[in-house]
């Protein structure tokens, strides 16, 4: 609680001081997590005509503590300390100053773009990056060499794709890892979707072992983005739902259907629910609590299709169920 209060107060002070600051400056907050730092950068209103897709006034990124020159774990874990440190990247240097305590910190930052980075990107055919975009490149440790390496692999990124490559860290190593796992020749869009869904070799291997092998890249990414993990598949199987299609898995996850909810239905006598029924019951708000309330009114063992119809027709008030049981 003290750490949270410290951050809130620090942000308030920093923003009040930042109101009149120049465009390359802003406010930062940080939290130590093991040997990594969860860093968040805040900016004022953007006036650049080249905002891109990188961020909208707030940008967060996770970085090993060792990458911040001048910042130590002792500083962050102290009861209170003033700090000055830097994050040096190909795209420029982010200089930080502020105060840290008990694993958290806050203060101001100033970004100095690298002229050599801009020159290298110009030479590669990418021009007109704003300070905001350059800051995104710096935060995500993007280098012109990444573009050269991707071109060697046959990719020709557009200027907009360069930002996505930086933000989602689409590197040759990542593409080679995916190829080794069975997904060779991913498009850049597919690679970005994999990153968004946190698809890695382990995810691919486990899904394949569960019977979901050879899925198209887009379908696999969609499953991952929605949150259909190997653990979720195993949870559904343990609850009695086997041989589920990817569409059924998607519906169950979107409907937030859990093994716990399935067990609640089972205790109420609904022990052979299909994936479709579970999804529809969630959508229409036919919860275990709703079924119990119906039973109290004398309506017991109502078939699932009739339960759904009652909810769809809005029969709650007629039955005296005025509370929302969704």
GROMACS .gro file of N, CA and C in nm, residues 103-271:
model
  507
  103UNK      N    1   1.098  -0.104  -0.414
  103UNK     CA    2   1.071  -0.175  -0.538
  103UNK      C    3   0.993  -0.099  -0.643
  104UNK      N    4   0.959   0.027  -0.616
  104UNK     CA    5   0.888   0.108  -0.714
  104UNK      C    6   0.957   0.243  -0.729
  105UNK      N    7   0.921   0.316  -0.834
  105UNK     CA    8   0.982   0.446  -0.853
  105UNK      C    9   0.904   0.530  -0.952
  106UNK      N   10   0.940   0.658  -0.958
  106UNK     CA   11   0.874   0.750  -1.051
  106UNK      C   12   0.962   0.872  -1.069
  107UNK      N   13   0.940   0.943  -1.179
  107UNK     CA   14   1.019   1.063  -1.204
  107UNK      C   15   0.998   1.113  -1.346
  108UNK      N   16   1.096   1.186  -1.395
  108UNK     CA   17   1.092   1.240  -1.531
  108UNK      C   18   1.191   1.165  -1.620
  109UNK      N   19   1.162   1.165  -1.751
  109UNK     CA   20   1.260   1.113  -1.847
  109UNK      C   21   1.278   1.214  -1.959
  110UNK      N   22   1.392   1.205  -2.025
  110UNK     CA   23   1.419   1.287  -2.144
  110UNK      C   24   1.480   1.196  -2.249
  111UNK      N   25   1.429   1.207  -2.371
  111UNK     CA   26   1.475   1.121  -2.480
  111UNK      C   27   1.558   1.201  -2.580
  112UNK      N   28   1.675   1.149  -2.613
  112UNK     CA   29   1.762   1.209  -2.714
  112UNK      C   30   1.777   1.111  -2.830
  113UNK      N   31   1.713   1.139  -2.945
  113UNK     CA   32   1.723   1.047  -3.060
  113UNK      C   33   1.865   1.038  -3.113
  114UNK      N   34   1.895   0.927  -3.177
  114UNK     CA   35   2.027   0.905  -3.237
  114UNK      C   36   2.024   0.948  -3.383
  115UNK      N   37   2.113   1.038  -3.419
  115UNK     CA   38   2.121   1.084  -3.558
  115UNK      C   39   2.167   0.971  -3.650
  116UNK      N   40   2.256   0.887  -3.602
  116UNK     CA   41   2.305   0.776  -3.685
  116UNK      C   42   2.193   0.676  -3.713
  117UNK      N   43   2.103   0.656  -3.616
  117UNK     CA   44   1.988   0.567  -3.637
  117UNK      C   45   1.899   0.623  -3.748
  118UNK      N   46   1.868   0.752  -3.740
  118UNK     CA   47   1.783   0.816  -3.841
  118UNK      C   48   1.849   0.806  -3.979
  119UNK      N   49   1.981   0.826  -3.983
  119UNK     CA   50   2.054   0.817  -4.110
  119UNK      C   51   2.047   0.676  -4.166
  120UNK      N   52   2.067   0.575  -4.080
  120UNK     CA   53   2.063   0.436  -4.126
  120UNK      C   54   1.925   0.399  -4.179
  121UNK      N   55   1.820   0.446  -4.110
  121UNK     CA   56   1.684   0.417  -4.156
  121UNK      C   57   1.655   0.488  -4.288
  122UNK      N   58   1.705   0.610  -4.302
  122UNK     CA   59   1.692   0.682  -4.431
  122UNK      C   60   1.754   0.601  -4.543
  123UNK      N   61   1.874   0.548  -4.518
  123UNK     CA   62   1.945   0.470  -4.619
  123UNK      C   63   1.868   0.343  -4.658
  124UNK      N   64   1.787   0.293  -4.565
  124UNK     CA   65   1.707   0.173  -4.592
  124UNK      C   66   1.573   0.207  -4.657
  125UNK      N   67   1.545   0.338  -4.671
  125UNK     CA   68   1.423   0.380  -4.738
  125UNK      C   69   1.309   0.418  -4.645
  126UNK      N   70   1.339   0.436  -4.516
  126UNK     CA   71   1.235   0.471  -4.420
  126UNK      C   72   1.265   0.610  -4.364
  127UNK      N   73   1.174   0.705  -4.390
  127UNK     CA   74   1.202   0.844  -4.354
  127UNK      C   75   1.084   0.905  -4.277
  128UNK      N   76   1.111   1.018  -4.215
  128UNK     CA   77   1.004   1.097  -4.154
  128UNK      C   78   0.952   1.047  -4.022
  129UNK      N   79   1.033   0.972  -3.947
  129UNK     CA   80   0.987   0.925  -3.817
  129UNK      C   81   0.979   1.040  -3.718
  130UNK      N   82   0.870   1.043  -3.641
  130UNK     CA   83   0.854   1.146  -3.538
  130UNK      C   84   0.934   1.108  -3.414
  131UNK      N   85   0.948   1.203  -3.323
  131UNK     CA   86   1.016   1.174  -3.196
  131UNK      C   87   0.943   1.063  -3.120
  132UNK      N   88   0.810   1.063  -3.126
  132UNK     CA   89   0.733   0.959  -3.059
  132UNK      C   90   0.768   0.821  -3.113
  133UNK      N   91   0.777   0.811  -3.245
  133UNK     CA   92   0.810   0.683  -3.306
  133UNK      C   93   0.952   0.640  -3.271
  134UNK      N   94   1.043   0.735  -3.270
  134UNK     CA   95   1.181   0.704  -3.235
  134UNK      C   96   1.191   0.657  -3.089
  135UNK      N   97   1.109   0.717  -3.004
  135UNK     CA   98   1.107   0.674  -2.864
  135UNK      C   99   1.055   0.530  -2.853
  136UNK      N  100   0.954   0.496  -2.933
  136UNK     CA  101   0.904   0.358  -2.936
  136UNK      C  102   1.015   0.264  -2.978
  137UNK      N  103   1.089   0.302  -3.082
  137UNK     CA  104   1.201   0.218  -3.129
  137UNK      C  105   1.304   0.199  -3.018
  138UNK      N  106   1.332   0.306  -2.945
  138UNK     CA  107   1.431   0.298  -2.837
  138UNK      C  108   1.381   0.208  -2.724
  139UNK      N  109   1.257   0.227  -2.684
  139UNK     CA  110   1.202   0.149  -2.574
  139UNK      C  111   1.204   0.000  -2.605
  140UNK      N  112   1.181  -0.035  -2.731
  140UNK     CA  113   1.173  -0.176  -2.768
  140UNK      C  114   1.302  -0.230  -2.830
  141UNK      N  115   1.410  -0.152  -2.817
  141UNK     CA  116   1.543  -0.196  -2.859
  141UNK      C  117   1.548  -0.237  -3.006
  142UNK      N  118   1.486  -0.155  -3.090
  142UNK     CA  119   1.484  -0.184  -3.233
  142UNK      C  120   1.609  -0.128  -3.300
  143UNK      N  121   1.663  -0.206  -3.393
  143UNK     CA  122   1.785  -0.166  -3.465
  143UNK      C  123   1.765  -0.178  -3.615
  144UNK      N  124   1.826  -0.090  -3.695
  144UNK     CA  125   1.819  -0.103  -3.841
  144UNK      C  126   1.869  -0.239  -3.890
  145UNK      N  127   1.958  -0.302  -3.812
  145UNK     CA  128   2.009  -0.432  -3.852
  145UNK      C  129   1.898  -0.536  -3.861
  146UNK      N  130   1.794  -0.518  -3.779
  146UNK     CA  131   1.680  -0.610  -3.786
  146UNK      C  132   1.616  -0.606  -3.924
  147UNK      N  133   1.604  -0.487  -3.981
  147UNK     CA  134   1.547  -0.474  -4.116
  147UNK      C  135   1.638  -0.541  -4.218
  148UNK      N  136   1.766  -0.521  -4.205
  148UNK     CA  137   1.861  -0.584  -4.299
  148UNK      C  138   1.849  -0.735  -4.292
  149UNK      N  139   1.841  -0.788  -4.171
  149UNK     CA  140   1.832  -0.933  -4.153
  149UNK      C  141   1.700  -0.988  -4.208
  150UNK      N  142   1.592  -0.913  -4.187
  150UNK     CA  143   1.463  -0.958  -4.239
  150UNK      C  144   1.461  -0.954  -4.392
  151UNK      N  145   1.524  -0.854  -4.449
  151UNK     CA  146   1.532  -0.848  -4.596
  151UNK      C  147   1.612  -0.966  -4.650
  152UNK      N  148   1.714  -1.006  -4.579
  152UNK     CA  149   1.793  -1.123  -4.620
  152UNK      C  150   1.708  -1.250  -4.620
  153UNK      N  151   1.601  -1.250  -4.537
  153UNK     CA  152   1.511  -1.365  -4.530
  153UNK      C  153   1.397  -1.354  -4.630
  154UNK      N  154   1.394  -1.245  -4.707
  154UNK     CA  155   1.292  -1.230  -4.810
  154UNK      C  156   1.179  -1.134  -4.776
  155UNK      N  157   1.185  -1.073  -4.659
  155UNK     CA  158   1.079  -0.980  -4.619
  155UNK      C  159   1.112  -0.839  -4.668
  156UNK      N  160   1.007  -0.764  -4.701
  156UNK     CA  161   1.022  -0.625  -4.744
  156UNK      C  162   0.923  -0.540  -4.664
  157UNK      N  163   0.954  -0.508  -4.541
  157UNK     CA  164   0.858  -0.436  -4.455
  157UNK      C  165   0.825  -0.297  -4.507
  158UNK      N  166   0.698  -0.260  -4.495
  158UNK     CA  167   0.657  -0.124  -4.523
  158UNK      C  168   0.694  -0.037  -4.402
  159UNK      N  169   0.680   0.094  -4.416
  159UNK     CA  170   0.713   0.182  -4.304
  159UNK      C  171   0.624   0.154  -4.184
  160UNK      N  172   0.497   0.129  -4.206
  160UNK     CA  173   0.408   0.098  -4.095
  160UNK      C  174   0.447  -0.034  -4.030
  161UNK      N  175   0.485  -0.130  -4.111
  161UNK     CA  176   0.525  -0.260  -4.057
  161UNK      C  177   0.651  -0.251  -3.974
  162UNK      N  178   0.735  -0.152  -4.004
  162UNK     CA  179   0.857  -0.134  -3.924
  162UNK      C  180   0.821  -0.108  -3.778
  163UNK      N  181   0.719  -0.027  -3.755
  163UNK     CA  182   0.675   0.000  -3.618
  163UNK      C  183   0.626  -0.127  -3.549
  164UNK      N  184   0.550  -0.207  -3.622
  164UNK     CA  185   0.499  -0.331  -3.564
  164UNK      C  186   0.613  -0.428  -3.535
  165UNK      N  187   0.710  -0.433  -3.625
  165UNK     CA  188   0.827  -0.518  -3.604
  165UNK      C  189   0.899  -0.478  -3.476
  166UNK      N  190   0.909  -0.348  -3.453
  166UNK     CA  191   0.977  -0.299  -3.333
  166UNK      C  192   0.897  -0.330  -3.207
  167UNK      N  193   0.770  -0.296  -3.208
  167UNK     CA  194   0.686  -0.311  -3.089
  167UNK      C  195   0.672  -0.457  -3.048
  168UNK      N  196   0.652  -0.545  -3.146
  168UNK     CA  197   0.630  -0.687  -3.115
  168UNK      C  198   0.756  -0.772  -3.127
  169UNK      N  199   0.867  -0.705  -3.154
  169UNK     CA  200   0.998  -0.771  -3.158
  169UNK      C  201   0.996  -0.891  -3.253
  170UNK      N  202   0.960  -0.861  -3.378
  170UNK     CA  203   0.963  -0.963  -3.482
  170UNK      C  204   1.106  -0.972  -3.534
  171UNK      N  205   1.179  -1.067  -3.483
  171UNK     CA  206   1.320  -1.081  -3.517
  171UNK      C  207   1.342  -1.206  -3.602
  172UNK      N  208   1.454  -1.213  -3.673
  172UNK     CA  209   1.486  -1.336  -3.747
  172UNK      C  210   1.490  -1.458  -3.656
  173UNK      N  211   1.539  -1.441  -3.533
  173UNK     CA  212   1.543  -1.555  -3.440
  173UNK      C  213   1.403  -1.607  -3.410
  174UNK      N  214   1.308  -1.515  -3.390
  174UNK     CA  215   1.170  -1.556  -3.364
  174UNK      C  216   1.112  -1.629  -3.484
  175UNK      N  217   1.134  -1.577  -3.604
  175UNK     CA  218   1.082  -1.640  -3.725
  175UNK      C  219   1.144  -1.778  -3.747
  176UNK      N  220   1.271  -1.791  -3.716
  176UNK     CA  221   1.336  -1.923  -3.729
  176UNK      C  222   1.281  -2.021  -3.625
  177UNK      N  223   1.252  -1.971  -3.504
  177UNK     CA  224   1.193  -2.057  -3.402
  177UNK      C  225   1.056  -2.108  -3.446
  178UNK      N  226   0.977  -2.020  -3.507
  178UNK     CA  227   0.846  -2.060  -3.554
  178UNK      C  228   0.857  -2.160  -3.670
  179UNK      N  229   0.954  -2.139  -3.757
  179UNK     CA  230   0.974  -2.231  -3.869
  179UNK      C  231   1.011  -2.370  -3.817
  180UNK      N  232   1.096  -2.374  -3.719
  180UNK     CA  233   1.137  -2.502  -3.660
  180UNK      C  234   1.019  -2.572  -3.593
  181UNK      N  235   0.924  -2.494  -3.543
  181UNK     CA  236   0.806  -2.551  -3.476
  181UNK      C  237   0.696  -2.589  -3.575
  182UNK      N  238   0.722  -2.566  -3.704
  182UNK     CA  239   0.626  -2.607  -3.807
  182UNK      C  240   0.556  -2.495  -3.879
  183UNK      N  241   0.593  -2.371  -3.848
  183UNK     CA  242   0.531  -2.256  -3.913
  183UNK      C  243   0.635  -2.174  -3.988
  184UNK      N  244   0.677  -2.229  -4.100
  184UNK     CA  245   0.775  -2.160  -4.184
  184UNK      C  246   0.705  -2.057  -4.272
  185UNK      N  247   0.782  -1.958  -4.314
  185UNK     CA  248   0.733  -1.857  -4.408
  185UNK      C  249   0.610  -1.781  -4.358
  186UNK      N  250   0.607  -1.749  -4.230
  186UNK     CA  251   0.501  -1.664  -4.178
  186UNK      C  252   0.506  -1.528  -4.245
  187UNK      N  253   0.391  -1.470  -4.271
  187UNK     CA  254   0.389  -1.330  -4.313
  187UNK      C  255   0.417  -1.244  -4.190
  188UNK      N  256   0.451  -1.120  -4.212
  188UNK     CA  257   0.475  -1.031  -4.098
  188UNK      C  258   0.348  -1.014  -4.016
  189UNK      N  259   0.232  -1.009  -4.081
  189UNK     CA  260   0.106  -0.997  -4.008
  189UNK      C  261   0.084  -1.120  -3.920
  190UNK      N  262   0.111  -1.239  -3.974
  190UNK     CA  263   0.097  -1.361  -3.895
  190UNK      C  264   0.194  -1.363  -3.778
  191UNK      N  265   0.316  -1.316  -3.802
  191UNK     CA  266   0.415  -1.312  -3.695
  191UNK      C  267   0.372  -1.217  -3.583
  192UNK      N  268   0.316  -1.102  -3.621
  192UNK     CA  269   0.265  -1.007  -3.521
  192UNK      C  270   0.152  -1.071  -3.441
  193UNK      N  271   0.061  -1.139  -3.509
  193UNK     CA  272  -0.049  -1.205  -3.439
  193UNK      C  273   0.000  -1.312  -3.343
  194UNK      N  274   0.104  -1.383  -3.382
  194UNK     CA  275   0.165  -1.482  -3.292
  194UNK      C  276   0.218  -1.414  -3.167
  195UNK      N  277   0.283  -1.301  -3.185
  195UNK     CA  278   0.337  -1.227  -3.071
  195UNK      C  279   0.225  -1.175  -2.981
  196UNK      N  280   0.119  -1.124  -3.042
  196UNK     CA  281   0.007  -1.073  -2.964
  196UNK      C  282  -0.052  -1.184  -2.878
  197UNK      N  283  -0.061  -1.305  -2.935
  197UNK     CA  284  -0.115  -1.419  -2.862
  197UNK      C  285  -0.012  -1.492  -2.778
  198UNK      N  286   0.112  -1.443  -2.780
  198UNK     CA  287   0.221  -1.506  -2.707
  198UNK      C  288   0.241  -1.652  -2.749
  199UNK      N  289   0.231  -1.674  -2.878
  199UNK     CA  290   0.255  -1.807  -2.933
  199UNK      C  291   0.405  -1.830  -2.941
  200UNK      N  292   0.451  -1.937  -2.878
  200UNK     CA  293   0.591  -1.974  -2.888
  200UNK      C  294   0.598  -2.123  -2.920
  201UNK      N  295   0.720  -2.176  -2.927
  201UNK     CA  296   0.737  -2.317  -2.962
  201UNK      C  297   0.668  -2.409  -2.863
  202UNK      N  298   0.672  -2.374  -2.735
  202UNK     CA  299   0.609  -2.457  -2.632
  202UNK      C  300   0.458  -2.462  -2.651
  203UNK      N  301   0.398  -2.347  -2.682
  203UNK     CA  302   0.252  -2.343  -2.705
  203UNK      C  303   0.215  -2.432  -2.824
  204UNK      N  304   0.290  -2.419  -2.932
  204UNK     CA  305   0.262  -2.497  -3.052
  204UNK      C  306   0.274  -2.646  -3.023
  205UNK      N  307   0.380  -2.685  -2.954
  205UNK     CA  308   0.404  -2.825  -2.923
  205UNK      C  309   0.292  -2.883  -2.836
  206UNK      N  310   0.253  -2.810  -2.733
  206UNK     CA  311   0.149  -2.860  -2.643
  206UNK      C  312   0.013  -2.869  -2.711
  207UNK      N  313  -0.021  -2.770  -2.793
  207UNK     CA  314  -0.147  -2.776  -2.865
  207UNK      C  315  -0.147  -2.892  -2.964
  208UNK      N  316  -0.034  -2.917  -3.025
  208UNK     CA  317  -0.023  -3.030  -3.118
  208UNK      C  318  -0.041  -3.162  -3.044
  209UNK      N  319   0.017  -3.173  -2.925
  209UNK     CA  320   0.004  -3.295  -2.846
  209UNK      C  321  -0.140  -3.318  -2.802
  210UNK      N  322  -0.216  -3.211  -2.791
  210UNK     CA  323  -0.357  -3.222  -2.752
  210UNK      C  324  -0.448  -3.247  -2.871
  211UNK      N  325  -0.389  -3.259  -2.988
  211UNK     CA  326  -0.468  -3.290  -3.108
  211UNK      C  327  -0.496  -3.174  -3.199
  212UNK      N  328  -0.435  -3.059  -3.167
  212UNK     CA  329  -0.459  -2.940  -3.249
  212UNK      C  330  -0.332  -2.905  -3.327
  213UNK      N  331  -0.290  -3.000  -3.409
  213UNK     CA  332  -0.173  -2.979  -3.491
  213UNK      C  333  -0.212  -2.935  -3.631
  214UNK      N  334  -0.118  -2.879  -3.702
  214UNK     CA  335  -0.138  -2.838  -3.841
  214UNK      C  336  -0.250  -2.736  -3.858
  215UNK      N  337  -0.274  -2.657  -3.756
  215UNK     CA  338  -0.372  -2.548  -3.771
  215UNK      C  339  -0.311  -2.437  -3.855
  216UNK      N  340  -0.389  -2.371  -3.938
  216UNK     CA  341  -0.337  -2.254  -4.010
  216UNK      C  342  -0.286  -2.150  -3.910
  217UNK      N  343  -0.186  -2.074  -3.949
  217UNK     CA  344  -0.125  -1.976  -3.859
  217UNK      C  345  -0.229  -1.878  -3.804
  218UNK      N  346  -0.319  -1.834  -3.887
  218UNK     CA  347  -0.420  -1.738  -3.841
  218UNK      C  348  -0.510  -1.800  -3.735
  219UNK      N  349  -0.551  -1.925  -3.755
  219UNK     CA  350  -0.640  -1.991  -3.660
  219UNK      C  351  -0.570  -2.014  -3.527
  220UNK      N  352  -0.444  -2.055  -3.532
  220UNK     CA  353  -0.368  -2.077  -3.410
  220UNK      C  354  -0.351  -1.946  -3.333
  221UNK      N  355  -0.321  -1.839  -3.405
  221UNK     CA  356  -0.305  -1.709  -3.340
  221UNK      C  357  -0.435  -1.662  -3.278
  222UNK      N  358  -0.547  -1.682  -3.349
  222UNK     CA  359  -0.678  -1.642  -3.295
  222UNK      C  360  -0.707  -1.714  -3.165
  223UNK      N  361  -0.678  -1.844  -3.159
  223UNK     CA  362  -0.700  -1.921  -3.036
  223UNK      C  363  -0.618  -1.863  -2.922
  224UNK      N  364  -0.491  -1.835  -2.952
  224UNK     CA  365  -0.402  -1.784  -2.847
  224UNK      C  366  -0.443  -1.647  -2.799
  225UNK      N  367  -0.482  -1.560  -2.890
  225UNK     CA  368  -0.523  -1.423  -2.854
  225UNK      C  369  -0.645  -1.427  -2.763
  226UNK      N  370  -0.739  -1.516  -2.793
  226UNK     CA  371  -0.861  -1.527  -2.712
  226UNK      C  372  -0.831  -1.584  -2.574
  227UNK      N  373  -0.723  -1.661  -2.565
  227UNK     CA  374  -0.686  -1.720  -2.436
  227UNK      C  375  -0.708  -1.869  -2.428
  228UNK      N  376  -0.723  -1.934  -2.544
  228UNK     CA  377  -0.736  -2.079  -2.547
  228UNK      C  378  -0.595  -2.138  -2.536
  229UNK      N  379  -0.557  -2.170  -2.415
  229UNK     CA  380  -0.425  -2.224  -2.388
  229UNK      C  381  -0.433  -2.375  -2.372
  230UNK      N  382  -0.318  -2.443  -2.375
  230UNK     CA  383  -0.319  -2.587  -2.346
  230UNK      C  384  -0.382  -2.618  -2.211
  231UNK      N  385  -0.358  -2.531  -2.113
  231UNK     CA  386  -0.417  -2.551  -1.980
  231UNK      C  387  -0.569  -2.546  -1.986
  232UNK      N  388  -0.623  -2.454  -2.068
  232UNK     CA  389  -0.769  -2.442  -2.081
  232UNK      C  390  -0.827  -2.567  -2.147
  233UNK      N  391  -0.760  -2.617  -2.249
  233UNK     CA  392  -0.806  -2.740  -2.316
  233UNK      C  393  -0.809  -2.855  -2.218
  234UNK      N  394  -0.704  -2.868  -2.139
  234UNK     CA  395  -0.699  -2.976  -2.039
  234UNK      C  396  -0.808  -2.959  -1.933
  235UNK      N  397  -0.835  -2.835  -1.895
  235UNK     CA  398  -0.940  -2.808  -1.797
  235UNK      C  399  -1.075  -2.853  -1.850
  236UNK      N  400  -1.106  -2.823  -1.975
  236UNK     CA  401  -1.232  -2.863  -2.034
  236UNK      C  402  -1.241  -3.015  -2.046
  237UNK      N  403  -1.133  -3.079  -2.079
  237UNK     CA  404  -1.134  -3.226  -2.090
  237UNK      C  405  -1.158  -3.290  -1.953
  238UNK      N  406  -1.095  -3.234  -1.851
  238UNK     CA  407  -1.114  -3.287  -1.716
  238UNK      C  408  -1.259  -3.270  -1.671
  239UNK      N  409  -1.327  -3.169  -1.727
  239UNK     CA  410  -1.468  -3.145  -1.692
  239UNK      C  411  -1.563  -3.227  -1.778
  240UNK      N  412  -1.507  -3.310  -1.868
  240UNK     CA  413  -1.590  -3.399  -1.948
  240UNK      C  414  -1.611  -3.358  -2.091
  241UNK      N  415  -1.554  -3.245  -2.133
  241UNK     CA  416  -1.571  -3.198  -2.271
  241UNK      C  417  -1.449  -3.238  -2.353
  242UNK      N  418  -1.463  -3.346  -2.428
  242UNK     CA  419  -1.352  -3.397  -2.509
  242UNK      C  420  -1.381  -3.375  -2.656
  243UNK      N  421  -1.277  -3.389  -2.736
  243UNK     CA  422  -1.291  -3.377  -2.881
  243UNK      C  423  -1.356  -3.246  -2.924
  244UNK      N  424  -1.322  -3.140  -2.858
  244UNK     CA  425  -1.378  -3.009  -2.891
  244UNK      C  426  -1.313  -2.955  -3.018
  245UNK      N  427  -1.393  -2.891  -3.101
  245UNK     CA  428  -1.338  -2.823  -3.218
  245UNK      C  429  -1.278  -2.689  -3.174
  246UNK      N  430  -1.199  -2.630  -3.260
  246UNK     CA  431  -1.143  -2.499  -3.227
  246UNK      C  432  -1.253  -2.395  -3.212
  247UNK      N  433  -1.360  -2.409  -3.287
  247UNK     CA  434  -1.473  -2.316  -3.275
  247UNK      C  435  -1.539  -2.330  -3.139
  248UNK      N  436  -1.558  -2.453  -3.094
  248UNK     CA  437  -1.618  -2.476  -2.962
  248UNK      C  438  -1.528  -2.424  -2.851
  249UNK      N  439  -1.399  -2.446  -2.864
  249UNK     CA  440  -1.304  -2.394  -2.764
  249UNK      C  441  -1.312  -2.242  -2.757
  250UNK      N  442  -1.321  -2.181  -2.874
  250UNK     CA  443  -1.331  -2.035  -2.880
  250UNK      C  444  -1.457  -1.986  -2.810
  251UNK      N  445  -1.571  -2.049  -2.839
  251UNK     CA  446  -1.697  -2.008  -2.778
  251UNK      C  447  -1.693  -2.026  -2.626
  252UNK      N  448  -1.636  -2.136  -2.580
  252UNK     CA  449  -1.628  -2.162  -2.437
  252UNK      C  450  -1.541  -2.059  -2.367
  253UNK      N  451  -1.430  -2.025  -2.430
  253UNK     CA  452  -1.340  -1.927  -2.369
  253UNK      C  453  -1.402  -1.788  -2.369
  254UNK      N  454  -1.461  -1.749  -2.481
  254UNK     CA  455  -1.526  -1.618  -2.489
  254UNK      C  456  -1.640  -1.610  -2.387
  255UNK      N  457  -1.709  -1.722  -2.367
  255UNK     CA  458  -1.818  -1.727  -2.270
  255UNK      C  459  -1.771  -1.742  -2.127
  256UNK      N  460  -1.640  -1.749  -2.108
  256UNK     CA  461  -1.583  -1.760  -1.974
  256UNK      C  462  -1.635  -1.883  -1.899
  257UNK      N  463  -1.652  -1.993  -1.973
  257UNK     CA  464  -1.698  -2.118  -1.913
  257UNK      C  465  -1.579  -2.188  -1.848
  258UNK      N  466  -1.594  -2.224  -1.722
  258UNK     CA  467  -1.485  -2.288  -1.648
  258UNK      C  468  -1.529  -2.424  -1.596
  259UNK      N  469  -1.431  -2.503  -1.554
  259UNK     CA  470  -1.462  -2.634  -1.496
  259UNK      C  471  -1.547  -2.617  -1.370
  260UNK      N  472  -1.521  -2.512  -1.296
  260UNK     CA  473  -1.598  -2.486  -1.175
  260UNK      C  474  -1.745  -2.462  -1.208
  261UNK      N  475  -1.773  -2.385  -1.313
  261UNK     CA  476  -1.911  -2.359  -1.353
  261UNK      C  477  -1.978  -2.489  -1.401
  262UNK      N  478  -1.906  -2.570  -1.475
  262UNK     CA  479  -1.961  -2.696  -1.524
  262UNK      C  480  -1.998  -2.787  -1.407
  263UNK      N  481  -1.913  -2.789  -1.305
  263UNK     CA  482  -1.939  -2.871  -1.187
  263UNK      C  483  -2.062  -2.820  -1.111
  264UNK      N  484  -2.081  -2.689  -1.107
  264UNK     CA  485  -2.200  -2.633  -1.043
  264UNK      C  486  -2.327  -2.681  -1.113
  265UNK      N  487  -2.325  -2.679  -1.247
  265UNK     CA  488  -2.440  -2.728  -1.323
  265UNK      C  489  -2.463  -2.876  -1.295
  266UNK      N  490  -2.354  -2.951  -1.287
  266UNK     CA  491  -2.365  -3.095  -1.265
  266UNK      C  492  -2.433  -3.125  -1.132
  267UNK      N  493  -2.400  -3.050  -1.031
  267UNK     CA  494  -2.461  -3.070  -0.899
  267UNK      C  495  -2.610  -3.038  -0.899
  268UNK      N  496  -2.653  -2.956  -0.997
  268UNK     CA  497  -2.794  -2.921  -1.008
  268UNK      C  498  -2.870  -3.017  -1.099
  269UNK      N  499  -2.800  -3.122  -1.145
  269UNK     CA  500  -2.864  -3.223  -1.228
  269UNK      C  501  -2.839  -3.211  -1.376
  270UNK      N  502  -2.761  -3.113  -1.415
  270UNK     CA  503  -2.730  -3.092  -1.557
  270UNK      C  504  -2.589  -3.145  -1.584
  271UNK      N  505  -2.581  -3.278  -1.595
  271UNK     CA  506  -2.449  -3.341  -1.601
  271UNK      C  507  -2.406  -3.384  -1.741
   0.00000   0.00000   0.00000
